[in-house]
Short mmCIF file of C-alpha atoms in Angstrom, two decimals:
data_model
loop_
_atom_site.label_atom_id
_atom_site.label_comp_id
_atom_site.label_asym_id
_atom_site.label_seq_id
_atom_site.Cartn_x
_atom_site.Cartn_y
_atom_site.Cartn_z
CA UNK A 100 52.00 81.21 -79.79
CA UNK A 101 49.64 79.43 -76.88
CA UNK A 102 48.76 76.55 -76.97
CA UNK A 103 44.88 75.49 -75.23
CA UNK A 104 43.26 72.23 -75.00
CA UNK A 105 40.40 71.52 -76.98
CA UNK A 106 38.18 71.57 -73.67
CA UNK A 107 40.04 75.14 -72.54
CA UNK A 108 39.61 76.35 -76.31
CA UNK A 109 35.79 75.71 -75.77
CA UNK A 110 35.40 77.51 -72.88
CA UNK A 111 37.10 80.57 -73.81
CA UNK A 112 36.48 80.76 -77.42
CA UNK A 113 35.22 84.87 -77.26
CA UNK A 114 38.68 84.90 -75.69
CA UNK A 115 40.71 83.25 -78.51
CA UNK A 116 39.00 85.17 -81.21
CA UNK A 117 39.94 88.51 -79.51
CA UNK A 118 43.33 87.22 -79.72
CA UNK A 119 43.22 86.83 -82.79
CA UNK A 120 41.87 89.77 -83.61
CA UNK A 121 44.84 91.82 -82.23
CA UNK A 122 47.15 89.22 -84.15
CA UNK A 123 48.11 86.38 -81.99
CA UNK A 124 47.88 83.18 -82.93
CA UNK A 125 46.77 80.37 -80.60
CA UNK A 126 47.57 75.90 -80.95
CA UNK A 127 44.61 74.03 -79.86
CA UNK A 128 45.88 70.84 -78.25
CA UNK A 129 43.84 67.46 -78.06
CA UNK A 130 45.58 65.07 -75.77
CA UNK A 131 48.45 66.66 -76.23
CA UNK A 132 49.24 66.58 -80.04
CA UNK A 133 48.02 69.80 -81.96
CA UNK A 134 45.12 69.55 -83.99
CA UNK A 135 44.51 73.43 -84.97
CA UNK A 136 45.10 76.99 -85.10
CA UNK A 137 43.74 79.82 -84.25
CA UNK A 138 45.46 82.77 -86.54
CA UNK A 139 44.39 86.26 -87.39
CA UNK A 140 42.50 86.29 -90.59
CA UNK A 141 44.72 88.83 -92.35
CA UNK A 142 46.61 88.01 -95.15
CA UNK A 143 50.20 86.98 -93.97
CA UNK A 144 53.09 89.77 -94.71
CA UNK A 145 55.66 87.85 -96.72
CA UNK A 146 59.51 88.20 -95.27
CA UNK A 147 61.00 88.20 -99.34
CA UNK A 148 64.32 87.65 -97.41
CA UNK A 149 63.05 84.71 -95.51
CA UNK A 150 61.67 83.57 -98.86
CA UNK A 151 64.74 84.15 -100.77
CA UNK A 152 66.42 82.00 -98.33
CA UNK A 153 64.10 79.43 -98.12
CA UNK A 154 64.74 78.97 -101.76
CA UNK A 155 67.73 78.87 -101.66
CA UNK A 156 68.34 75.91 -99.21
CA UNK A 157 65.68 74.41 -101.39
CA UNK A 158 67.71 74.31 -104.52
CA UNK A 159 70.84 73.10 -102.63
CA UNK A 160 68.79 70.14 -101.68
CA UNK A 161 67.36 69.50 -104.95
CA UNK A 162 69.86 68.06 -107.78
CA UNK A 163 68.21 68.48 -110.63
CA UNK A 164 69.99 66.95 -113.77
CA UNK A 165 70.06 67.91 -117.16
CA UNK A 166 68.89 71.57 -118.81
CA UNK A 167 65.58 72.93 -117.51
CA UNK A 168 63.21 74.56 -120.00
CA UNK A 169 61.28 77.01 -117.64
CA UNK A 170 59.11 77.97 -120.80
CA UNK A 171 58.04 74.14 -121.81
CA UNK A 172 57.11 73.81 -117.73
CA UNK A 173 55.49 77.36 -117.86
CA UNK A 174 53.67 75.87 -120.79
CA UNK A 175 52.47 72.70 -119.35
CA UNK A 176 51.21 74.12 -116.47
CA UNK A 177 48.46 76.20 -118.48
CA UNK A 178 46.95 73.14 -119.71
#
């Protein structure tokens, strides 16, 4: 990913959009700390692997205690 300065990003916009367009993403920079992105506008291709194992480090952070009742939480997110 490139990263452009706000001032750079202005000037070649048409530039960054073609990027884009042929999937690259680009970091627009404002005194040095990032302030946006640039990304392709298709919807992202999900890695279930990478998922999976994002998950899973999840739940070995997480201690949960006590029983979970997936359908009472399933429930009380519909109201």
């Amino acid at each position: 990913m490139d990263r452009v300065s706000v001032y750079d990003g202005k000037a070649r916009f048409s530039q960054l959009v073609e990027r884009a367009e042929s999937g690259r993403s680009t970091v627009i920079t404002k005194r040095g700390r990032v302030v946006a992105k640039i990304v392709p506008a298709q919807a992202p291709r999900w890695d279930r692997a990478a998922v999976l194992d994002e998950a899973e480090a999840f739940r070995k952070r997480v201690q949960i205690k006590g029983r979970i009742d997936l359908r009472r939480l399933i429930e009380q997110g519909r109201r």
